C-alpha cells in the first residue's frame, strides 16, 4: 500500500515534523497584541528556511481553490475556523488565534496546528481550546493497530458533541507523506467499528476543529480561503502528524 511508510521514512517525517513544531513555537512566542499576522508569517518563513525546509502551504492550490494560498502559515482569528490568510491585521487583546503550519524536508511533509489566546483570555475560549486539544489527544490515543478509522473519529467527535461544540462540516484530517494531503481521509466524527483498519506504517494528520454554539456550518470569506463559522462564534483548531506503529501512536510534530 502506498499509504504505508517504512521506519526510515517515518524517521525522515519526524525531522520535517520537528521543523513544523519549532516554527509553531516561535510563532506562538511572537504573537502579542499589536503584532500583525503578516509579521508572524514572515517569522514562520524564516524559521522554516533556517531549518533547510520549504513551506507546504505557500502557493498551494488544490483542485477546489480558484487562487493559490498566499501565506506560509494559516492564521485564523476568532470566528475564522481554518485557512485564514496572514495579512495586515494586528492582533488585539483577547483574540483567539489558530495557527496551522506545514513544511517539507527532504521530500517529506509535516503538518500541525495550535490555538491560543493573545493577551487577556475569556474562560469560554480557554475551555474551547482545551476541548479541542482533548479531542486531538483522544484521536491520537485511538491511532493504534487493529482499531478502525471510525473508532478514531468517534473518539474525536463524540465527546466534543456531548460537550456542546460544533465540528467544522466537510473537513477533517488526512493521510500525509510525500504530499501534504493524501489518502486516507481522517474524519472528526463517525461511528465505532467503521472504516479502514489502522495499519502499521500509516501516517495521518489528525486535526479536530471545534466551534462554539454546537453548529457545524461555515462560509467562505471574500479571500476565497478563510472559512468562518456561520453562527459567528469562535473556533479552535489543533493538529498533529501521527505515525501508527507496533509500539503505539508516535507524534511526529513535536520539537
Short mmCIF file of C-alpha atoms in Angstrom, two decimals:
data_model
loop_
_atom_site.label_atom_id
_atom_site.label_comp_id
_atom_site.label_asym_id
_atom_site.label_seq_id
_atom_site.Cartn_x
_atom_site.Cartn_y
_atom_site.Cartn_z
CA UNK A 1 0.00 0.00 0.00
CA UNK A 2 1.39 3.39 -0.98
CA UNK A 3 -0.10 4.85 2.22
CA UNK A 4 2.30 2.80 4.34
CA UNK A 5 5.66 4.26 5.36
CA UNK A 6 8.79 2.35 6.37
CA UNK A 7 10.52 3.08 9.70
CA UNK A 8 13.23 5.01 7.82
CA UNK A 9 10.60 7.11 6.05
CA UNK A 10 8.83 7.80 9.33
CA UNK A 11 12.17 8.93 10.77
CA UNK A 12 12.50 11.43 7.92
CA UNK A 13 8.95 12.64 8.54
CA UNK A 14 9.87 13.11 12.19
CA UNK A 15 12.52 15.63 11.15
CA UNK A 16 10.01 17.50 8.97
CA UNK A 17 7.62 17.45 11.92
CA UNK A 18 10.28 18.91 14.18
CA UNK A 19 10.64 21.89 11.81
CA UNK A 20 6.88 22.45 11.99
CA UNK A 21 6.82 22.18 15.79
CA UNK A 22 9.68 24.63 16.24
CA UNK A 23 8.07 27.07 13.82
CA UNK A 24 4.73 26.93 15.64
CA UNK A 25 6.51 27.53 18.94
CA UNK A 26 8.32 30.56 17.53
CA UNK A 27 5.09 32.00 16.13
CA UNK A 28 3.24 31.47 19.40
CA UNK A 29 6.03 33.16 21.35
CA UNK A 30 5.93 36.16 18.99
CA UNK A 31 2.15 36.54 18.89
CA UNK A 32 1.25 39.57 21.01
CA UNK A 33 -1.14 42.49 20.99
CA UNK A 34 -0.20 44.78 18.09
CA UNK A 35 1.73 42.18 16.09
CA UNK A 36 0.37 41.66 12.57
CA UNK A 37 -0.48 38.31 11.06
CA UNK A 38 1.89 39.14 8.19
CA UNK A 39 4.74 39.63 10.64
CA UNK A 40 4.03 36.17 12.09
CA UNK A 41 4.04 34.74 8.57
CA UNK A 42 7.43 36.30 7.87
CA UNK A 43 8.78 34.80 11.10
CA UNK A 44 7.48 31.38 10.08
CA UNK A 45 9.15 31.70 6.67
CA UNK A 46 12.47 32.49 8.33
CA UNK A 47 12.13 29.58 10.75
CA UNK A 48 11.36 27.05 8.02
CA UNK A 49 14.11 28.34 5.75
CA UNK A 50 16.71 28.31 8.55
CA UNK A 51 15.96 24.60 9.07
CA UNK A 52 16.62 23.86 5.40
CA UNK A 53 12.95 23.12 4.76
CA UNK A 54 10.33 24.60 2.44
CA UNK A 55 6.79 25.73 3.34
CA UNK A 56 3.99 23.36 2.36
CA UNK A 57 1.23 25.96 2.26
CA UNK A 58 2.79 28.75 0.19
CA UNK A 59 1.25 28.76 -3.31
CA UNK A 60 -0.65 25.56 -2.54
CA UNK A 61 -3.64 25.25 -4.85
CA UNK A 62 -5.88 22.18 -4.53
CA UNK A 63 -8.49 21.43 -7.18
CA UNK A 64 -11.24 23.34 -5.41
CA UNK A 65 -9.24 26.56 -4.96
CA UNK A 66 -9.54 29.35 -7.52
CA UNK A 67 -6.35 31.04 -6.25
CA UNK A 68 -3.19 29.64 -4.61
CA UNK A 69 -2.72 30.14 -0.88
CA UNK A 70 -0.51 33.24 -0.41
CA UNK A 71 0.96 32.54 3.03
CA UNK A 72 3.49 30.29 4.73
CA UNK A 73 1.12 29.61 7.65
CA UNK A 74 -2.63 29.80 8.13
CA UNK A 75 -3.63 32.36 10.76
CA UNK A 76 -7.30 32.09 11.74
CA UNK A 77 -8.64 34.65 14.21
CA UNK A 78 -11.79 34.29 16.34
CA UNK A 79 -14.67 33.14 14.09
CA UNK A 80 -12.22 32.09 11.35
CA UNK A 81 -12.03 28.33 11.80
CA UNK A 82 -9.23 27.41 9.39
CA UNK A 83 -7.31 28.61 6.31
CA UNK A 84 -7.02 32.22 7.43
CA UNK A 85 -4.65 34.24 5.27
CA UNK A 86 -1.87 36.10 7.13
CA UNK A 87 -2.47 39.76 6.31
CA UNK A 88 -2.00 43.17 7.89
CA UNK A 89 -4.48 42.56 10.72
CA UNK A 90 -2.88 43.41 14.07
CA UNK A 91 -3.74 41.15 16.97
CA UNK A 92 -5.97 42.59 19.66
CA UNK A 93 -6.26 41.77 23.33
CA UNK A 94 -8.36 38.63 23.75
CA UNK A 95 -8.12 37.37 20.17
CA UNK A 96 -8.27 33.60 19.73
CA UNK A 97 -5.63 32.69 17.15
CA UNK A 98 -5.27 29.31 15.43
CA UNK A 99 -2.00 28.77 13.56
CA UNK A 100 -1.57 25.91 11.08
CA UNK A 101 1.87 25.11 9.64
CA UNK A 102 3.23 22.60 7.15
CA UNK A 103 6.77 22.06 5.86
CA UNK A 104 8.69 19.74 3.58
CA UNK A 105 12.14 18.48 4.49
CA UNK A 106 13.98 16.11 2.15
CA UNK A 107 10.72 15.49 0.32
CA UNK A 108 8.64 14.56 3.38
CA UNK A 109 5.89 16.63 4.95
CA UNK A 110 4.90 17.53 8.49
CA UNK A 111 1.66 19.33 9.39
CA UNK A 112 0.40 20.62 12.75
CA UNK A 113 -1.74 23.36 14.28
CA UNK A 114 -2.17 25.07 17.63
CA UNK A 115 -4.71 27.51 19.08
CA UNK A 116 -4.19 30.05 21.86
CA UNK A 117 -5.45 33.38 23.17
CA UNK A 118 -3.46 36.59 22.75
CA UNK A 119 -3.44 38.72 25.89
CA UNK A 120 -6.43 38.54 28.24
CA UNK A 121 -8.26 35.23 27.88
CA UNK A 122 -12.00 34.65 28.17
CA UNK A 123 -12.61 31.42 30.16
CA UNK A 124 -15.03 30.30 27.44
CA UNK A 125 -12.24 30.49 24.87
CA UNK A 126 -9.84 28.63 27.13
CA UNK A 127 -12.42 25.87 27.58
CA UNK A 128 -12.90 25.68 23.80
CA UNK A 129 -9.16 25.33 23.22
CA UNK A 130 -8.87 22.73 25.99
CA UNK A 131 -11.74 20.74 24.45
CA UNK A 132 -10.07 20.87 21.04
CA UNK A 133 -6.74 19.72 22.45
CA UNK A 134 -8.53 16.95 24.35
CA UNK A 135 -10.28 15.82 21.16
CA UNK A 136 -6.89 15.61 19.44
CA UNK A 137 -5.47 13.61 22.36
CA UNK A 138 -8.39 11.17 22.19
CA UNK A 139 -7.85 10.71 18.46
CA UNK A 140 -4.15 10.09 18.93
CA UNK A 141 -4.84 7.54 21.66
CA UNK A 142 -7.07 5.58 19.27
CA UNK A 143 -4.46 5.61 16.47
CA UNK A 144 -3.46 2.04 17.25
CA UNK A 145 -3.10 -1.19 15.32
CA UNK A 146 -6.38 -3.03 14.88
CA UNK A 147 -8.63 -0.04 15.52
CA UNK A 148 -10.70 1.32 12.68
CA UNK A 149 -10.92 4.86 11.40
CA UNK A 150 -14.43 5.13 12.80
CA UNK A 151 -13.09 4.37 16.28
CA UNK A 152 -10.68 7.29 15.96
CA UNK A 153 -13.35 9.58 14.52
CA UNK A 154 -15.83 8.77 17.26
CA UNK A 155 -13.18 9.37 19.92
CA UNK A 156 -12.62 12.85 18.49
CA UNK A 157 -16.20 13.90 17.87
CA UNK A 158 -18.37 12.01 20.31
CA UNK A 159 -17.26 13.75 23.48
CA UNK A 160 -16.96 17.10 21.69
CA UNK A 161 -20.58 16.95 20.59
CA UNK A 162 -21.76 15.84 24.03
CA UNK A 163 -19.99 18.90 25.45
CA UNK A 164 -21.98 21.13 23.09
CA UNK A 165 -19.36 22.00 20.49
CA UNK A 166 -19.80 22.03 16.73
CA UNK A 167 -17.38 20.27 14.38
CA UNK A 168 -16.48 22.04 11.14
CA UNK A 169 -18.56 20.41 8.41
CA UNK A 170 -16.88 18.69 5.44
CA UNK A 171 -13.39 18.94 6.95
CA UNK A 172 -11.08 16.62 8.85
CA UNK A 173 -7.61 15.17 8.87
CA UNK A 174 -5.78 13.31 6.12
CA UNK A 175 -3.01 10.98 5.17
CA UNK A 176 0.37 12.63 4.72
CA UNK A 177 3.80 11.76 3.38
CA UNK A 178 5.38 12.83 0.09
CA UNK A 179 2.34 15.09 -0.35
CA UNK A 180 0.62 17.15 2.30
CA UNK A 181 -2.86 15.78 1.60
CA UNK A 182 -3.11 12.09 0.80
CA UNK A 183 -5.29 9.07 1.45
CA UNK A 184 -6.93 8.16 3.73
CA UNK A 185 -9.34 10.86 4.93
CA UNK A 186 -9.42 11.15 8.74
CA UNK A 187 -12.90 12.30 9.82
CA UNK A 188 -13.59 14.12 13.08
CA UNK A 189 -16.95 12.42 13.59
CA UNK A 190 -18.02 8.85 12.96
CA UNK A 191 -19.22 5.52 14.26
CA UNK A 192 -17.06 2.95 16.05
CA UNK A 193 -16.14 -0.14 14.07
CA UNK A 194 -16.50 1.53 10.69
CA UNK A 195 -13.92 2.47 8.07
CA UNK A 196 -10.47 1.16 7.22
CA UNK A 197 -8.38 -0.76 9.71
CA UNK A 198 -5.42 1.21 11.06
CA UNK A 199 -2.23 -0.45 9.87
CA UNK A 200 1.41 -0.25 10.97
CA UNK A 201 3.25 2.42 8.98
CA UNK A 202 0.18 4.53 8.26
CA UNK A 203 0.89 8.22 8.89
CA UNK A 204 -2.03 10.61 9.32
CA UNK A 205 -2.70 14.21 10.28
CA UNK A 206 -5.36 14.29 12.99
CA UNK A 207 -6.99 17.70 13.31
CA UNK A 208 -10.19 18.47 15.23
CA UNK A 209 -11.78 21.86 14.56
CA UNK A 210 -14.35 22.80 17.22
CA UNK A 211 -16.85 25.67 17.12
CA UNK A 212 -18.75 27.32 19.98
CA UNK A 213 -22.52 27.04 19.87
CA UNK A 214 -22.86 23.48 18.60
CA UNK A 215 -23.22 24.30 14.89
CA UNK A 216 -21.06 22.84 12.12
CA UNK A 217 -21.87 25.26 9.28
CA UNK A 218 -19.38 27.67 7.74
CA UNK A 219 -18.94 30.09 4.85
CA UNK A 220 -16.01 31.20 2.70
CA UNK A 221 -14.65 34.67 3.29
CA UNK A 222 -14.14 37.06 0.36
CA UNK A 223 -10.48 35.99 0.14
CA UNK A 224 -11.78 32.57 -1.06
CA UNK A 225 -9.71 30.71 1.55
CA UNK A 226 -10.78 31.65 5.08
CA UNK A 227 -13.59 29.51 6.49
CA UNK A 228 -15.73 31.31 9.07
CA UNK A 229 -18.30 29.83 11.42
CA UNK A 230 -21.79 30.51 10.11
CA UNK A 231 -23.02 31.38 13.60
CA UNK A 232 -20.23 33.93 14.10
CA UNK A 233 -18.89 32.10 17.15
CA UNK A 234 -15.25 31.43 17.87
CA UNK A 235 -13.43 28.27 16.84
CA UNK A 236 -10.23 26.39 17.67
CA UNK A 237 -8.01 24.03 15.68
CA UNK A 238 -5.48 21.51 16.99
CA UNK A 239 -3.40 19.12 14.86
CA UNK A 240 -0.52 16.66 14.93
CA UNK A 241 1.04 14.34 12.36
CA UNK A 242 0.95 10.84 13.84
CA UNK A 243 2.52 7.52 12.83
CA UNK A 244 0.79 4.25 13.70
CA UNK A 245 3.42 1.77 14.91
CA UNK A 246 3.64 -1.54 16.71
CA UNK A 247 4.55 0.40 19.84
CA UNK A 248 1.52 2.66 19.62
CA UNK A 249 0.95 6.12 18.13
CA UNK A 250 4.03 8.28 17.62
CA UNK A 251 3.57 12.04 17.34
CA UNK A 252 5.92 13.32 14.64
CA UNK A 253 5.25 17.05 15.05
CA UNK A 254 6.94 17.63 18.40
CA UNK A 255 10.09 19.73 18.98
#
